[in-house]
CSV table of C-alpha atoms and ligand atoms in Angstrom, one decimal:
chain,number,residue,atom,x,y,z
B,1,UNK,CA,27.9,26.8,76.3
B,2,UNK,CA,25.3,29.4,77.3
B,3,UNK,CA,26.2,33.0,76.5
B,4,UNK,CA,25.4,35.6,79.2
B,5,UNK,CA,22.5,37.7,78.0
B,6,UNK,CA,24.5,40.9,78.4
B,7,UNK,CA,27.1,39.7,75.9
B,8,UNK,CA,24.5,38.9,73.3
B,9,UNK,CA,22.9,42.2,73.9
B,10,UNK,CA,26.2,44.1,73.4
B,11,UNK,CA,26.9,42.1,70.2
B,12,UNK,CA,23.4,43.0,68.9
B,13,UNK,CA,23.9,46.7,69.6
B,14,UNK,CA,27.3,46.6,67.9
B,15,UNK,CA,25.8,44.9,64.9
B,16,UNK,CA,23.0,47.5,64.7
B,17,UNK,CA,25.6,50.2,65.0
B,18,UNK,CA,27.7,48.8,62.1
B,19,UNK,CA,24.5,48.6,59.9
B,20,UNK,CA,23.5,52.1,60.7
B,21,UNK,CA,26.9,53.6,59.9
B,22,UNK,CA,27.7,52.2,56.5
B,23,UNK,CA,30.1,54.9,55.4
B,24,UNK,CA,32.8,54.3,58.0
B,25,UNK,CA,36.0,52.8,56.5
B,26,UNK,CA,36.1,49.0,57.0
B,27,UNK,CA,37.3,47.6,53.7
B,28,UNK,CA,36.6,43.9,54.5
B,29,UNK,CA,36.7,42.0,51.3
B,30,UNK,CA,39.2,44.3,49.6
B,31,UNK,CA,42.7,43.2,48.8
B,32,UNK,CA,45.7,44.2,46.7
B,33,UNK,CA,45.6,42.1,43.5
B,34,UNK,CA,41.9,41.2,43.7
B,35,UNK,CA,41.9,40.7,39.9
B,36,UNK,CA,45.1,38.7,39.8
B,37,UNK,CA,43.4,35.6,38.6
B,38,UNK,CA,40.2,37.0,36.9
B,39,UNK,CA,41.8,39.9,35.0
B,40,UNK,CA,45.5,39.8,35.5
B,41,UNK,CA,46.2,42.8,33.3
B,42,UNK,CA,43.5,45.0,34.8
B,43,UNK,CA,45.8,47.6,36.4
B,44,UNK,CA,48.2,47.6,33.4
B,45,UNK,CA,45.2,48.4,31.1
B,46,UNK,CA,44.1,51.3,33.4
B,47,UNK,CA,47.7,52.6,33.5
B,48,UNK,CA,48.0,52.5,29.7
B,49,UNK,CA,44.7,54.4,29.1
B,50,UNK,CA,45.5,57.0,31.8
B,51,UNK,CA,49.0,57.4,30.2
B,52,UNK,CA,47.4,58.1,26.9
B,53,UNK,CA,44.9,60.6,28.4
B,54,UNK,CA,47.5,62.4,30.4
B,55,UNK,CA,49.7,62.9,27.3
B,56,UNK,CA,46.9,64.9,25.6
B,57,UNK,CA,44.9,66.2,28.6
B,58,UNK,CA,47.1,66.6,31.7
B,59,UNK,CA,44.5,68.9,33.2
B,60,UNK,CA,42.3,65.9,33.9
B,61,UNK,CA,44.6,64.7,36.7
B,62,UNK,CA,42.9,66.9,39.3
B,63,UNK,CA,39.3,66.1,38.3
B,64,UNK,CA,40.1,62.3,38.2
B,65,UNK,CA,41.7,62.4,41.7
B,66,UNK,CA,38.8,64.4,43.1
B,67,UNK,CA,36.2,62.0,41.5
B,68,UNK,CA,37.4,59.1,43.7
B,69,UNK,CA,37.2,61.4,46.8
B,70,UNK,CA,33.6,62.5,45.9
B,71,UNK,CA,32.6,58.9,45.2
B,72,UNK,CA,33.9,57.8,48.6
B,73,UNK,CA,32.3,60.6,50.6
B,74,UNK,CA,28.8,60.0,49.2
B,75,UNK,CA,27.5,56.5,50.0
B,76,UNK,CA,31.0,55.1,50.1
B,77,UNK,CA,33.4,54.1,47.3
B,78,UNK,CA,30.9,52.3,45.2
B,79,UNK,CA,30.9,54.1,41.9
B,80,UNK,CA,27.6,56.0,42.4
B,81,UNK,CA,29.2,59.3,41.4
B,82,UNK,CA,29.4,57.9,37.8
B,83,UNK,CA,25.7,57.1,37.4
B,84,UNK,CA,23.5,59.2,35.1
B,85,UNK,CA,19.9,60.2,35.9
B,86,UNK,CA,17.4,60.9,33.2
B,87,UNK,CA,15.9,63.5,35.4
B,88,UNK,CA,19.2,65.0,36.5
B,89,UNK,CA,18.9,64.0,40.1
B,90,UNK,CA,22.1,61.9,40.4
B,91,UNK,CA,25.1,62.7,42.6
B,92,UNK,CA,26.9,64.2,39.6
B,93,UNK,CA,24.0,66.7,39.1
B,94,UNK,CA,24.5,68.2,42.5
B,95,UNK,CA,26.0,71.7,42.6
B,96,UNK,CA,29.3,70.8,44.3
B,97,UNK,CA,29.8,68.1,41.6
B,98,UNK,CA,29.1,70.3,38.6
B,99,UNK,CA,32.9,71.0,38.3
B,100,UNK,CA,33.7,67.3,38.1
B,101,UNK,CA,35.2,66.3,34.8
B,102,UNK,CA,36.8,63.2,33.3
B,103,UNK,CA,33.7,60.9,33.1
B,104,UNK,CA,34.6,60.1,29.5
B,105,UNK,CA,38.1,59.0,30.7
B,106,UNK,CA,36.5,56.5,33.1
B,107,UNK,CA,34.2,55.3,30.2
B,108,UNK,CA,37.3,54.8,28.1
B,109,UNK,CA,39.1,52.8,30.8
B,110,UNK,CA,35.9,50.7,31.3
B,111,UNK,CA,35.6,50.0,27.6
B,112,UNK,CA,39.2,48.8,27.5
B,113,UNK,CA,38.6,46.6,30.6
B,114,UNK,CA,35.3,45.1,29.3
B,115,UNK,CA,37.1,44.2,26.1
B,116,UNK,CA,39.8,42.3,28.0
B,117,UNK,CA,37.7,40.8,30.8
B,118,UNK,CA,34.0,41.4,30.4
B,119,UNK,CA,32.0,41.9,33.6
B,120,UNK,CA,34.9,41.6,36.0
B,121,UNK,CA,36.3,45.0,37.0
B,122,UNK,CA,33.9,47.3,38.9
B,123,UNK,CA,33.6,51.0,38.2
B,124,UNK,CA,34.3,51.8,41.9
B,125,UNK,CA,37.7,50.0,41.6
B,126,UNK,CA,38.4,51.8,38.3
B,127,UNK,CA,38.0,55.1,40.2
B,128,UNK,CA,40.4,54.0,42.9
B,129,UNK,CA,43.1,52.8,40.4
B,130,UNK,CA,42.8,55.8,38.2
B,131,UNK,CA,43.2,58.1,41.3
B,132,UNK,CA,46.5,56.4,42.1
B,133,UNK,CA,47.6,56.5,38.5
B,134,UNK,CA,47.0,60.3,38.2
B,135,UNK,CA,49.0,60.8,41.4
B,136,UNK,CA,51.9,59.0,39.9
B,137,UNK,CA,51.5,60.7,36.5
B,138,UNK,CA,51.8,64.1,38.2
B,139,UNK,CA,54.9,63.2,40.3
B,140,UNK,CA,53.5,61.5,43.4
B,141,UNK,CA,54.6,58.2,44.9
B,142,UNK,CA,52.9,55.0,43.8
B,143,UNK,CA,51.0,52.9,46.3
B,144,UNK,CA,49.2,49.6,46.2
B,145,UNK,CA,45.5,50.0,45.6
B,146,UNK,CA,43.2,47.6,47.3
B,147,UNK,CA,40.5,46.3,44.9
B,148,UNK,CA,37.4,44.1,45.1
B,149,UNK,CA,34.7,46.9,45.4
B,150,UNK,CA,31.3,46.3,43.8
B,151,UNK,CA,29.2,49.0,42.3
B,152,UNK,CA,26.1,50.5,44.0
B,153,UNK,CA,23.0,51.4,42.0
B,154,UNK,CA,21.7,54.3,43.9
B,155,UNK,CA,22.8,57.9,43.2
B,156,UNK,CA,20.9,60.9,44.6
B,157,UNK,CA,21.9,64.5,44.2
B,158,UNK,CA,20.5,65.3,47.7
B,159,UNK,CA,23.0,63.0,49.2
B,160,UNK,CA,25.8,64.8,47.5
B,161,UNK,CA,24.8,68.0,49.0
B,162,UNK,CA,24.5,66.5,52.5
B,163,UNK,CA,27.8,64.6,52.4
B,164,UNK,CA,30.3,66.7,50.6
B,165,UNK,CA,32.2,69.1,52.9
B,166,UNK,CA,31.9,72.7,51.6
B,167,UNK,CA,35.0,74.8,50.9
B,168,UNK,CA,33.7,77.2,53.6
B,169,UNK,CA,34.1,74.6,56.3
B,170,UNK,CA,36.0,75.3,59.5
B,171,UNK,CA,38.3,72.9,61.2
B,172,UNK,CA,35.5,71.4,63.4
B,173,UNK,CA,33.4,70.6,60.4
B,174,UNK,CA,36.3,69.2,58.5
B,175,UNK,CA,37.4,66.9,61.4
B,176,UNK,CA,33.8,65.7,62.0
B,177,UNK,CA,33.3,65.1,58.3
B,178,UNK,CA,36.4,62.9,58.1
B,179,UNK,CA,35.7,61.2,61.4
B,180,UNK,CA,32.3,60.1,60.2
B,181,UNK,CA,34.1,58.1,57.5
B,182,UNK,CA,36.6,56.6,60.0
B,183,UNK,CA,39.3,59.0,58.8
B,184,UNK,CA,41.4,60.8,61.4
B,185,UNK,CA,42.9,64.2,61.7
B,186,UNK,CA,46.1,63.1,60.0
B,187,UNK,CA,44.1,61.7,57.0
B,188,UNK,CA,42.4,65.1,56.8
B,189,UNK,CA,45.6,67.1,56.5
B,190,UNK,CA,47.3,64.5,54.3
B,191,UNK,CA,44.4,64.2,51.9
B,192,UNK,CA,43.8,67.9,51.8
B,193,UNK,CA,47.3,67.8,50.2
B,194,UNK,CA,45.4,66.5,47.1
B,195,UNK,CA,44.9,70.2,46.4
B,196,UNK,CA,48.5,70.2,45.2
B,197,UNK,CA,47.1,69.4,41.8
B,198,UNK,CA,44.1,70.8,40.0
B,199,UNK,CA,42.0,73.8,39.4
B,200,UNK,CA,39.0,75.5,41.0
B,201,UNK,CA,36.1,77.5,39.7
B,202,UNK,CA,36.0,81.0,41.0
B,203,UNK,CA,32.6,80.4,42.5
B,204,UNK,CA,34.2,78.0,45.1
B,205,UNK,CA,36.1,80.9,46.8
B,206,UNK,CA,34.7,84.2,45.5
B,207,UNK,CA,33.1,84.9,48.8
B,208,UNK,CA,36.6,85.3,50.2
B,209,UNK,CA,37.3,88.0,47.6
B,210,UNK,CA,34.2,90.0,47.5
B,211,UNK,CA,31.8,89.2,50.3
B,212,UNK,CA,33.2,87.4,53.3
B,213,UNK,CA,30.8,88.5,56.0
B,214,UNK,CA,28.0,89.8,53.8
B,215,UNK,CA,29.3,93.4,53.9
B,216,UNK,CA,31.2,93.3,50.6
B,217,UNK,CA,34.4,92.7,52.4
B,218,UNK,CA,37.4,90.3,51.7
B,219,UNK,CA,38.5,87.5,54.0
B,220,UNK,CA,41.2,89.0,56.3
B,221,UNK,CA,42.9,85.6,56.3
B,222,UNK,CA,43.7,85.9,52.6
B,223,UNK,CA,47.0,87.5,51.7
B,224,UNK,CA,46.2,90.8,50.0
B,225,UNK,CA,48.6,90.4,47.0
B,226,UNK,CA,47.2,86.9,46.4
B,227,UNK,CA,43.7,88.3,46.7
B,228,UNK,CA,44.4,91.0,44.2
B,229,UNK,CA,45.7,88.4,41.7
B,230,UNK,CA,42.6,86.3,42.3
B,231,UNK,CA,40.3,89.3,41.8
B,232,UNK,CA,42.0,89.9,38.5
B,233,UNK,CA,41.3,86.4,37.4
B,234,UNK,CA,37.8,86.1,38.9
B,235,UNK,CA,35.4,88.9,38.4
B,236,UNK,CA,32.3,89.0,40.7
B,237,UNK,CA,29.8,86.3,39.7
B,238,UNK,CA,32.3,84.7,37.3
B,239,UNK,CA,31.0,81.2,36.5
B,240,UNK,CA,33.4,80.1,33.8
B,241,UNK,CA,37.0,80.8,34.9
B,242,UNK,CA,39.1,78.1,36.6
B,243,UNK,CA,42.3,79.0,38.6
B,244,UNK,CA,45.2,76.9,39.7
B,245,UNK,CA,44.8,75.9,43.3
B,246,UNK,CA,48.5,75.6,43.8
B,247,UNK,CA,49.7,78.5,41.5
B,248,UNK,CA,52.6,77.6,39.3
B,249,UNK,CA,52.5,73.8,40.0
B,250,UNK,CA,48.9,72.8,39.6
B,251,UNK,CA,49.9,69.9,37.5
B,252,UNK,CA,52.7,68.7,39.8
B,253,UNK,CA,52.2,66.6,42.9
B,254,UNK,CA,54.5,68.3,45.3
B,255,UNK,CA,54.5,70.0,48.8
B,256,UNK,CA,53.9,73.5,47.5
B,257,UNK,CA,50.2,73.3,48.7
B,258,UNK,CA,51.5,73.1,52.3
B,259,UNK,CA,53.9,76.0,51.8
B,260,UNK,CA,51.1,78.2,50.7
B,261,UNK,CA,48.9,77.8,53.7
B,262,UNK,CA,51.0,79.6,56.4
B,263,UNK,CA,51.6,82.4,53.8
B,264,UNK,CA,47.8,82.9,53.8
B,265,UNK,CA,47.6,81.7,50.2
B,266,UNK,CA,45.4,78.7,50.7
B,267,UNK,CA,42.6,79.0,48.3
B,268,UNK,CA,39.6,77.8,50.4
B,269,UNK,CA,38.6,78.5,54.0
B,270,UNK,CA,38.9,74.8,54.5
B,271,UNK,CA,42.6,74.9,53.4
B,272,UNK,CA,43.4,77.8,55.8
B,273,UNK,CA,41.5,76.1,58.6
B,274,UNK,CA,44.2,73.4,58.8
B,275,UNK,CA,46.2,76.0,60.8
B,276,UNK,CA,43.5,76.0,63.5
B,277,UNK,CA,44.3,72.5,64.9
B,278,UNK,CA,47.6,71.8,66.5
B,279,UNK,CA,48.0,68.4,64.9
B,280,UNK,CA,47.2,69.6,61.3
B,281,UNK,CA,49.4,72.7,61.8
B,282,UNK,CA,52.3,70.6,63.1
B,283,UNK,CA,52.0,68.3,60.1
B,284,UNK,CA,52.1,71.3,57.7
B,285,UNK,CA,55.1,72.8,59.5
B,286,UNK,CA,56.9,69.4,59.3
B,287,UNK,CA,56.3,69.0,55.6
B,288,UNK,CA,57.5,72.5,54.9
B,289,UNK,CA,60.6,72.1,57.0
B,290,UNK,CA,61.6,68.7,55.6
B,291,UNK,CA,60.5,69.2,51.9
B,292,UNK,CA,57.7,66.8,52.3
B,293,UNK,CA,59.7,64.0,54.1
B,294,UNK,CA,56.6,62.0,54.8
B,295,UNK,CA,53.8,63.5,52.7
B,296,UNK,CA,54.3,61.5,49.5
B,297,UNK,CA,54.2,58.2,51.4
B,298,UNK,CA,51.4,59.4,53.8
B,299,UNK,CA,49.2,60.3,50.8
B,300,UNK,CA,49.1,56.7,49.6
B,301,UNK,CA,48.4,55.4,53.1
B,302,UNK,CA,45.5,57.8,53.5
B,303,UNK,CA,44.2,57.2,50.0
B,304,UNK,CA,44.0,53.4,50.8
B,305,UNK,CA,42.1,54.2,54.0
B,306,UNK,CA,39.7,56.5,52.1
B,307,UNK,CA,39.2,53.8,49.5
B,308,UNK,CA,37.8,51.5,52.2
B,309,UNK,CA,34.9,53.9,53.1
B,310,UNK,CA,31.5,52.2,52.8
B,311,UNK,CA,32.6,49.7,50.2
B,312,UNK,CA,30.3,47.0,48.8
B,313,UNK,CA,32.1,43.7,48.5
B,314,UNK,CA,31.3,40.0,47.9
B,315,UNK,CA,27.7,39.5,46.9
B,316,UNK,CA,26.7,43.1,47.7
B,317,UNK,CA,26.3,45.4,44.7
B,318,UNK,CA,27.2,44.6,41.1
B,319,UNK,CA,29.8,45.0,38.5
B,320,UNK,CA,28.4,47.5,36.0
B,321,UNK,CA,28.9,47.0,32.3
B,322,UNK,CA,28.7,50.7,31.6
B,323,UNK,CA,29.7,52.9,34.5
B,324,UNK,CA,27.0,55.5,34.0
B,325,UNK,CA,24.2,53.0,34.0
B,326,UNK,CA,23.0,50.3,36.3
B,327,UNK,CA,22.9,46.8,34.7
X,1,HEM,C1,38.9,68.5,53.1
X,1,HEM,C2,37.8,68.8,52.5
X,1,HEM,C3,37.8,69.3,51.0
X,1,HEM,C4,37.1,70.3,50.5
X,1,HEM,C5,36.3,71.3,51.3
X,1,HEM,C6,37.4,70.4,49.1
X,1,HEM,C7,36.9,71.4,48.3
X,1,HEM,C8,37.3,71.5,47.0
X,1,HEM,C9,36.7,72.5,46.1
X,1,HEM,C10,35.7,73.5,46.4
X,1,HEM,C11,37.3,72.4,44.9
X,1,HEM,C12,37.1,73.2,43.6
X,1,HEM,C13,35.9,72.6,42.9
X,1,HEM,C14,35.3,73.3,41.8
X,1,HEM,O1,35.9,74.1,41.1
X,1,HEM,O2,34.2,73.0,41.5
X,1,HEM,C15,38.3,71.3,45.0
X,1,HEM,C16,39.1,70.8,44.0
X,1,HEM,C17,39.8,69.7,44.1
X,1,HEM,N1,39.9,68.8,45.2
X,1,HEM,FE1,39.2,69.2,47.0
X,1,HEM,N2,38.3,69.4,48.8
X,1,HEM,C18,38.5,68.7,49.9
X,1,HEM,C19,39.3,67.5,50.0
X,1,HEM,C20,39.9,66.9,48.9
X,1,HEM,C21,40.4,65.6,48.9
X,1,HEM,C22,40.4,64.7,50.1
X,1,HEM,C23,41.0,65.4,47.7
X,1,HEM,C24,41.7,64.2,47.2
X,1,HEM,C25,42.4,63.4,47.9
X,1,HEM,C26,40.7,66.6,46.9
X,1,HEM,C27,41.1,66.8,45.6
X,1,HEM,C28,40.8,67.8,44.9
X,1,HEM,C29,41.3,68.1,43.6
X,1,HEM,C30,42.4,67.2,42.9
X,1,HEM,C31,40.7,69.2,43.1
X,1,HEM,C32,41.0,69.9,41.7
X,1,HEM,C33,39.9,69.4,40.7
X,1,HEM,C34,40.0,69.9,39.3
X,1,HEM,O3,41.1,70.2,38.9
X,1,HEM,O4,39.0,70.0,38.7
X,1,HEM,N3,40.0,67.4,47.7
X,1,HEM,N4,38.2,70.8,46.3
């Protein structure tokens, strides 16, 4: 049967569009239990290693969750955040990634998996499973992680700078940044809830304390008592100190992050900006009112969506033997 030319033309345009926008969430080729036949204990092995790591270094929960997010937002969830560059020009070398930690934990997980099932489990999948396991280890709800990602072999620091959303972002930038990856406004507010665990370097928010508009002034949207405490912890130009993002419960996955925001105690401009959209604000209000009635479950749903962004599956990409090096 002959196809009308216009239909063929539309299909071609759609195909070109899909090729041009590789970072949007699709996730074809991913499924829960991808390694069921090829490495049945894969997830149990990850869980065991993460349990061991958490028992001695619980502070790595934040960095390990964040690592999956940064992997997905730069070139998609394909493990490129883990690659080393001899000339220090990989994603991990970019300024916003300098605070990432936990690479050795990923190596440790990979070593255990290579011992059990050589060449089977990708580094990109390890990041996704580890992210879920640290959420659970800190008190969040478990969710099924889709697997089947392959590893990419390109990692450029310039792409990290262009693709990671800065902590100074306003609501428009945040929404656009998420939409570019096929993530909606709900995903934005839910996943921002990841800031319920972890620490931040002073440099990520010191402009709000010392020089908000370039005149040596503080951010008027920051609660003054909280600002005073932060100033005590972070002196101007402090490059070493880390502070809890969710003071008092930075190692517990809970709803406190949302409670802080309307109190003007969100740490970053990007956290406070969630009050500037009616949908994100309504979500925050609901979680506060209901003690996080949907947040815990929503987090898993949005993490699975984020885990589909720009994945390589099937014959695309490779399964790296060592996560920091291409094969
Ligand atoms: C919405 C846009 C986001 C912005 C602008 C942002 C920004 C930041 C910044 C500036 C830090 C401190 C980094 C440092 O000290 O070097 C941070 C930490 C963190 N972020 Fe985000 N983030 C965002 C979204 C997310 C998402 C989606 C997740 C995970 C689902 C996440 C999880 C974390 C975690 C767990 C930490 C603590 C890391 C640690 O303890 O070392 N963030 N974020």
